[in-house]
C-alpha cells in the first residue's frame, strides 16, 4: 500500500491480514452514528447513516458548525468532558442524555483523533434495570474471595456470562509464541466446549493485539450488518480518520468471515493487560445479534481492569514464591562454593545443588575443552560442536531454548534426551558453560480446527484465501520441544552467572597473587571470618533464648542478657585489641569459657603456672581456645550435664609451653567425617603463625589436644617468694566470685550516695540511635536526674545548650555523618562535666580542649561503668 492509496479500500486476505489497517477501515457499525469536528467546532466528517438518526443529510452537515446539529447545552457538556481526557488514548462517556434535543436518550463517547474531536452516539438502553457500577462491585467482591488463580479464572467467566447474557464466555490466555489457549469457559447448555483448545497466533494479527491494548473493549453487535462508511473517506490532506479509539469501528472482512465460520452472530471482548502487555482476552460469543449498552460496556471495561490487577497480583505472588525459593537455594549454593575454593571444572561437584535451583533432567559443565555430564544430556562427543554453537550467542548472556533442534539442527539427533537447553557462560575467553537440559516432552495439542486449513476460496470480494471452516477440536502431536524455561528460572540463572563469576574471579586472583604460605594464611582468614561472624550471630540469639530459663523477673532477665553480651564483647576485643599488652594464659582461656558457656564454667579446671603470653600470640590463642570451648559445649564434654574439661600447662626447656586439653565424662566421641572451619583454625593457627605444634586426638572417652607455644612467645613466669612457680588449680566459676556472666555487670545498682549524685540535675544526652538513647535516658532518670534532654546531632545539642540549663552531659562519639567533638568547647566554656560513650574498640584521639582526664565508656556499657564515669567527671568539675 503506497502513501497515496486509500487505506479504506485495502484488499485483505490471509496472506496480508497482519498488515491490514484495521484502525483505518473508514466505516462504523450501524447501531450508532459518528460526527467528527475540528477544534473550532466545524463538522469535518459524519457517518453515512446520520440522516436516519438526525433527519439531516450528509451534505447538509459537512462543513457546518456543530451547533446546527446539537444544542448549546450538549456542546457545553461535550467541552467539559473533553477537558477530563487524561491521554491521547483516553475516552469519555456520557450516558442517557437528550443528545439531539428531541427527547430521545443517547449514550455518547468522546475522544480525540489527530486534529479531530470524534463524537459517537448510540441509543440508550431504556430497559436496563441493573446499575452497572454496583454490579461490578458485587462481581469484584466474589472474585477477591477466590483462593487460587485457577478459581479466579473460572469465577470471572461465570460472572461475566451472568451479567452480559452472552451464550459463551471464554478466558483466552496468550502464550509466549503468540498462540492462545482457552483456560476457562462458561457457556449455554447444548454448546460444544472450547475449553483447552489452542488458537494459532495468526488468529489475532499483530496490529489487532496493539489495538486491544489501547482500546480495552471491542463490540461487534451483528456480524451480518453492513458497515456504514464515514464521509468523506479522506480529508483535504488525503488522510483517513483514525478510528483506533472508536466504540463503533467496523470490522475487518476477514474477521467477519472468521466469526461466521464459527456460527457466531455477535462478539464482545475485554482485554486483560498486565505490565503494558496483552496477557489475554475475555472473548464473548452470541449466536444471535446482541448489543450491550455503552454503559454496560463501560462497566465491563472497569471489570476488566480489576481482573487484570487481580491476576497480576496472584501471578506476582506465585512469582515471588518461586524467586524466594530459588534465592534461598542460590545462597546455600554460593555459601558452599565460597568454602571450597573451586575451579570451573569443580562446579560439576555441585550438580545436585544447581539442579535444585534450575530443575532439569540433565546437567553438564564444559570447561577447558572437557565435559562432565550428569543425567540426561547429549553425548559427550556432541558437546564441542554445541559449545561452538553457544559461542555464537551474545557474550555474557544466558541462553535458553525449549526447542534446541529448531535453531541448532544437529540437536535433532539427541532431542529425546535434550530438547531444551539453558546455558550459563561462566568465563569469557575461552567460554566455559554450565548447561541444563530438559527432555523432549511429547505433547498432544488440541487446536480449534486445523491451523493450516487456509485453502483458496471465494470471499465477498472475489478469489482469496479464506479462514479455516471447521472449529472442531483438531489434535496435533508436537515433538522436539521440552517444558519451557520460566521467567523465574531465567532470572535465577542470571543470578547464578554473576555469583559464580564473582567467586571464581576472587579465587583466581588470590591464587595468582599468593605463594603457598600466603595462600594458607588467606584461607585461614576466610575461614575465621565466615565462622566467627556466623557463630557470633547465632550466639547472641542463643544467649537471649537461654537466659529466659534462669531469669526470675524482667530486671533479672535484663541483667543476665546484658552481662553475657558484654562477656561476648570482651572476648571479641581479645582477638582484635591493638594494644598488645601481655596477658595471663589462664585469663585467655577463662574469658572464652565465661563468655560462651556461662553456668558450666565450674566444670572446666585449669592447672599450671601463671604464664604471661606475648601480645603477638595472644589473639591466636584466644581464637584457638574459643573454638575448643565452643566445640566442647556443642559436641564434647560440656554438651551434657556430666562431662568435665581439664586444661594444664607446663614449661619445658626444649619445647616451650606445652598445653594439654582433656575432656572426660561427656558423650562418646567420633572423628568428624570432614574437617570444618573450626578444626582448620585449631590445627593450623599455632603451627602457621607461631611456629609451634597442634595435635587433636579423638578418643572415644573424650577429645584430647596438645599445643606447644615456643619460648619466644612466653614473656615470663611468675614465681612466689620461695622461688617456686605459682600455680593454680580451681574451677573457672570460682575466680574472684564471678559467675557465668563473668562479673562484667558488677554489683548492679550504685549505692545510695552514688545515686544521689544526679539528683535534681538536668542532663544532655546526645545519641543518634533511638533505642540506645531510650535506654540511656531511662538509666539517667532512674538515678535522680530532674530532666533528660535528648539530641540526635550536634545542631540539636547546641540548641538544647542555648535553651536549657544543663548540669551534666553524655555524648555518643559517632553521630552518623558527624562526631560529637564540636560540643566539647561549649561544654568546657559552661563548666558542664561530660563523658563520651563509643562503640569503637580502638583508642580514640579526643580533642585537646577536652582535657587530659576525659573518659569514654565502651558500648555496650554497664550501668556501673557509666555512672562511675559520670561521678568522676562531676567530681573533677566541682574540684576545678
XYZ file of C-alpha atoms in Angstrom, residues 452-848:
397
model
C -3.130 -24.956 8.488
C -6.626 -25.031 6.936
C -6.279 -21.916 4.740
C -7.485 -23.016 1.344
C -8.214 -20.861 -1.697
C -11.878 -19.916 -1.973
C -14.167 -17.065 -2.862
C -14.828 -14.350 -0.314
C -17.094 -11.337 -0.631
C -14.528 -9.608 -2.855
C -13.644 -12.474 -5.207
C -10.869 -15.099 -5.191
C -8.905 -15.076 -1.930
C -7.648 -17.190 0.925
C -10.441 -17.879 3.393
C -10.156 -18.649 7.087
C -10.496 -22.226 8.199
C -14.049 -23.575 8.010
C -14.012 -26.035 10.875
C -13.570 -25.169 14.520
C -13.997 -28.675 15.845
C -11.164 -29.923 18.034
C -8.189 -30.976 15.912
C -5.268 -32.781 17.538
C -1.626 -32.291 16.701
C 1.317 -34.175 18.213
C 4.191 -31.808 18.970
C 7.693 -33.272 19.194
C 11.147 -31.832 19.686
C 10.136 -29.442 22.473
C 10.777 -29.513 26.198
C 8.992 -27.862 29.081
C 9.619 -24.125 28.738
C 12.106 -22.269 30.904
C 10.155 -19.861 33.117
C 10.992 -16.209 33.723
C 11.818 -17.072 37.342
C 14.262 -19.758 36.189
C 15.897 -17.356 33.740
C 16.299 -14.766 36.497
C 17.767 -17.407 38.792
C 20.234 -18.450 36.086
C 21.386 -14.848 35.594
C 21.938 -14.512 39.351
C 23.928 -17.761 39.259
C 26.079 -16.456 36.409
C 27.022 -13.320 38.333
C 27.689 -15.139 41.620
C 29.794 -17.886 40.035
C 31.866 -15.337 38.108
C 32.432 -13.274 41.257
C 33.527 -16.296 43.261
C 35.745 -17.678 40.513
C 37.368 -14.310 39.814
C 38.025 -13.814 43.506
C 39.664 -17.178 43.960
C 41.632 -16.899 40.705
C 43.087 -13.563 41.769
C 44.037 -14.923 45.170
C 45.675 -17.997 43.655
C 47.761 -15.993 41.187
C 48.876 -13.435 43.779
C 49.708 -15.596 46.758
C 52.523 -18.065 47.232
C 51.934 -21.254 49.171
C 52.390 -19.695 52.642
C 50.292 -16.598 51.947
C 47.585 -18.769 50.376
C 47.379 -20.739 53.597
C 47.076 -17.538 55.633
C 44.309 -16.234 53.383
C 42.332 -19.450 53.646
C 42.625 -19.231 57.415
C 41.381 -15.633 57.386
C 38.384 -16.501 55.233
C 37.611 -19.435 57.474
C 37.863 -17.318 60.633
C 35.680 -14.515 59.266
C 32.996 -16.846 57.954
C 32.961 -18.992 61.036
C 33.209 -16.334 63.694
C 30.595 -13.961 62.255
C 28.062 -16.764 61.958
C 28.893 -18.062 65.441
C 28.519 -14.619 66.991
C 25.118 -14.027 65.363
C 23.874 -17.435 66.423
C 25.344 -16.971 69.896
C 23.525 -13.691 70.563
C 20.234 -15.322 69.647
C 21.036 -18.300 71.851
C 22.015 -16.053 74.789
C 18.624 -14.358 74.746
C 16.691 -17.619 74.471
C 18.730 -19.492 77.097
C 18.655 -16.596 79.540
C 14.881 -16.881 79.897
C 15.174 -20.198 81.726
C 17.054 -18.821 84.753
C 15.517 -15.338 84.938
C 13.060 -14.706 87.767
C 11.905 -11.250 86.623
C 12.237 -8.812 83.744
C 15.054 -6.934 85.521
C 16.833 -10.208 86.246
C 16.475 -11.231 82.599
C 17.868 -7.842 81.512
C 20.877 -8.194 83.856
C 21.663 -11.720 82.654
C 21.450 -10.873 78.953
C 23.398 -7.622 79.411
C 26.191 -9.394 81.302
C 26.512 -12.170 78.762
C 26.579 -9.797 75.802
C 29.324 -7.787 77.497
C 31.271 -11.018 78.079
C 30.941 -11.770 74.389
C 32.098 -8.247 73.506
C 35.174 -8.586 75.761
C 36.084 -11.935 74.220
C 35.861 -10.340 70.793
C 38.073 -7.468 71.957
C 40.733 -10.006 72.993
C 41.102 -11.038 69.366
C 41.070 -7.536 67.845
C 42.728 -5.453 70.588
C 45.629 -3.466 69.143
C 47.296 -2.594 72.466
C 49.025 -5.982 72.563
C 49.656 -5.960 76.311
C 50.901 -9.238 77.792
C 48.118 -11.401 79.216
C 47.932 -14.361 81.521
C 47.365 -17.639 79.730
C 44.753 -18.571 82.346
C 42.800 -15.366 81.654
C 42.760 -16.007 77.919
C 41.115 -19.370 78.490
C 38.940 -18.067 81.324
C 37.484 -15.261 79.200
C 36.413 -17.665 76.459
C 34.849 -20.046 78.984
C 32.981 -17.258 80.788
C 31.706 -15.705 77.596
C 30.454 -18.817 75.858
C 29.384 -21.439 78.379
C 28.342 -19.327 81.377
C 26.891 -21.617 84.059
C 29.025 -24.598 83.044
C 32.255 -22.726 83.884
C 32.761 -24.697 87.149
C 33.227 -27.865 85.068
C 36.415 -26.502 83.469
C 39.533 -26.955 85.660
C 42.760 -25.107 84.913
C 46.143 -26.194 86.281
C 49.523 -24.593 85.658
C 51.929 -21.769 86.471
C 50.986 -18.097 85.964
C 52.386 -17.728 82.479
C 52.262 -14.339 80.696
C 51.824 -14.621 76.944
C 53.372 -12.218 74.441
C 50.865 -9.962 72.638
C 51.980 -11.469 69.333
C 50.486 -14.798 70.386
C 47.535 -13.534 72.383
C 44.958 -13.202 69.603
C 45.932 -16.569 68.110
C 45.498 -18.370 71.425
C 42.209 -16.586 72.143
C 40.894 -17.752 68.779
C 42.045 -21.351 69.259
C 40.555 -21.660 72.749
C 37.348 -20.022 71.577
C 36.989 -22.881 69.123
C 37.912 -25.504 71.714
C 35.366 -24.183 74.227
C 32.505 -23.793 71.772
C 33.149 -27.223 70.224
C 33.157 -28.802 73.667
C 29.877 -27.048 74.529
C 28.269 -28.255 71.294
C 29.616 -31.766 70.900
C 32.050 -32.719 73.647
C 32.469 -32.893 77.399
C 30.388 -29.770 78.144
C 27.480 -30.719 75.894
C 25.710 -32.728 78.641
C 25.324 -32.464 82.404
C 28.219 -34.762 83.445
C 31.326 -34.028 81.416
C 34.374 -32.050 82.510
C 37.309 -30.367 80.816
C 40.862 -30.381 82.253
C 43.447 -27.932 80.923
C 47.006 -27.964 82.222
C 50.226 -26.383 81.040
C 53.929 -26.599 81.898
C 57.157 -25.003 80.730
C 59.579 -27.401 79.013
C 63.128 -26.222 78.455
C 63.296 -27.586 74.893
C 59.743 -27.177 73.599
C 58.408 -24.096 75.372
C 54.939 -24.032 76.906
C 53.091 -27.349 76.464
C 49.309 -27.109 76.919
C 47.165 -30.237 77.275
C 43.386 -30.275 76.895
C 41.457 -33.321 78.098
C 37.660 -33.942 78.145
C 36.085 -36.647 80.333
C 32.608 -37.870 81.255
C 30.856 -36.485 78.195
C 29.245 -38.295 75.250
C 31.254 -40.753 73.160
C 33.492 -39.007 70.640
C 33.736 -39.893 66.964
C 36.199 -38.500 64.470
C 34.349 -35.970 62.266
C 33.682 -37.089 58.688
C 35.206 -33.897 57.294
C 37.395 -31.083 58.555
C 35.395 -27.922 59.170
C 36.485 -24.347 59.679
C 36.840 -24.841 63.438
C 39.203 -27.779 63.022
C 41.215 -25.805 60.463
C 41.691 -22.921 62.875
C 42.642 -25.219 65.773
C 45.115 -27.334 63.819
C 46.745 -24.671 61.619
C 46.803 -21.405 63.605
C 49.531 -22.183 66.134
C 51.859 -24.011 63.677
C 51.387 -21.399 60.954
C 51.523 -18.151 62.961
C 53.682 -19.150 65.964
C 55.791 -21.981 64.562
C 54.520 -24.251 67.325
C 52.587 -27.505 67.349
C 48.941 -28.516 67.488
C 47.523 -32.004 67.689
C 43.932 -33.260 68.124
C 43.199 -36.816 69.276
C 39.649 -38.120 69.018
C 39.454 -40.732 71.784
C 36.160 -42.463 72.483
C 36.190 -41.232 76.101
C 36.734 -37.618 75.120
C 38.652 -35.217 72.902
C 42.316 -34.624 73.746
C 44.588 -31.919 72.385
C 48.246 -30.936 72.745
C 49.573 -27.466 71.882
C 53.166 -26.229 72.030
C 53.926 -22.482 72.260
C 57.612 -21.652 71.536
C 59.675 -19.811 74.168
C 59.764 -16.670 72.003
C 56.069 -16.063 72.782
C 56.342 -16.574 76.563
C 57.237 -13.288 78.303
C 57.850 -14.642 81.818
C 56.552 -16.914 84.531
C 55.524 -15.530 87.915
C 57.344 -17.038 90.947
C 56.394 -16.917 94.625
C 58.724 -15.833 97.457
C 60.189 -19.335 97.760
C 61.344 -19.184 94.161
C 58.815 -21.781 93.113
C 56.333 -21.327 90.270
C 52.998 -20.005 91.473
C 50.377 -22.473 90.314
C 46.592 -22.585 90.290
C 44.018 -25.313 90.285
C 40.378 -24.288 90.594
C 37.154 -24.290 88.632
C 36.693 -21.288 86.383
C 33.415 -20.398 88.087
C 35.196 -19.723 91.422
C 37.504 -16.966 90.119
C 37.026 -13.849 92.135
C 33.403 -14.681 92.895
C 32.447 -14.402 89.197
C 29.518 -16.323 87.838
C 28.647 -17.363 84.273
C 28.236 -13.744 83.244
C 31.961 -13.091 84.022
C 31.087 -10.438 86.628
C 31.111 -7.731 83.971
C 27.979 -6.121 85.323
C 29.375 -5.639 88.814
C 27.061 -5.254 91.742
C 24.081 -3.900 89.809
C 22.772 -0.572 91.220
C 25.045 2.096 92.692
C 24.837 2.720 96.417
C 22.662 5.471 97.822
C 25.358 8.127 97.902
C 26.261 7.467 94.243
C 22.617 7.515 93.192
C 22.075 10.906 94.886
C 24.903 12.375 92.819
C 22.487 13.019 89.879
C 19.521 14.154 91.982
C 17.901 17.281 90.604
C 20.312 17.568 87.673
C 19.403 18.349 84.063
C 21.237 16.010 81.692
C 22.080 16.390 77.998
C 22.092 13.060 76.103
C 23.499 13.153 72.539
C 22.808 9.833 70.758
C 21.656 9.161 67.177
C 20.287 5.654 67.837
C 16.798 5.896 69.268
C 16.904 2.528 71.077
C 20.187 3.305 72.794
C 19.013 6.822 73.677
C 15.843 5.474 75.293
C 17.881 3.000 77.353
C 20.350 5.680 78.457
C 17.571 8.177 79.196
C 15.826 5.631 81.414
C 19.085 4.877 83.206
C 19.780 8.561 83.934
C 16.224 9.184 85.113
C 16.356 6.165 87.431
C 19.347 7.723 89.192
C 17.811 11.033 90.081
C 18.019 13.383 87.095
C 15.324 16.030 87.029
C 15.147 16.108 83.212
C 16.977 14.473 80.299
C 17.184 16.446 77.037
C 17.971 14.260 74.014
C 19.630 15.463 70.806
C 20.347 13.280 67.781
C 23.027 15.545 66.295
C 25.314 18.480 67.057
C 22.813 21.081 65.864
C 20.081 19.831 68.206
C 22.545 19.588 71.091
C 23.696 23.204 70.578
C 20.061 24.337 70.614
C 19.468 22.490 73.899
C 22.580 24.077 75.432
C 21.344 27.529 74.394
C 17.803 26.986 75.681
C 18.232 24.822 78.787
C 20.254 24.785 81.972
C 22.419 21.642 81.701
C 24.352 20.130 84.618
C 25.911 17.004 83.065
C 26.259 15.554 79.545
C 26.635 12.114 77.946
C 27.961 12.207 74.344
C 27.996 9.438 71.735
C 31.198 9.850 69.699
C 29.827 8.736 66.319
C 26.643 10.503 65.218
C 26.427 9.001 61.734
C 27.800 11.692 59.399
C 29.492 13.686 62.211
C 31.061 13.319 65.660
C 30.116 14.984 68.934
C 33.565 16.589 69.275
C 32.288 20.111 68.307
C 30.307 20.070 71.586
C 33.432 19.839 73.731
C 34.235 23.561 73.552
C 30.770 24.890 74.540
C 30.571 22.332 77.366
C 34.002 23.310 78.688
C 33.131 27.017 78.450
C 29.994 26.447 80.542
C 31.817 24.193 83.021
C 29.498 21.260 82.310
C 31.004 17.830 83.162
C 30.633 15.193 80.448
C 31.642 11.688 79.376
C 31.816 10.053 75.962
C 30.319 6.686 75.015
C 31.587 4.827 71.995
C 31.214 1.607 70.034
C 34.806 1.799 68.767
C 37.135 -0.801 70.200
C 40.308 1.142 69.382
C 41.787 4.085 71.214
C 40.135 7.344 70.149
C 42.008 10.633 69.914
C 39.860 13.187 71.712
C 40.155 16.937 71.125
C 42.867 18.581 73.199
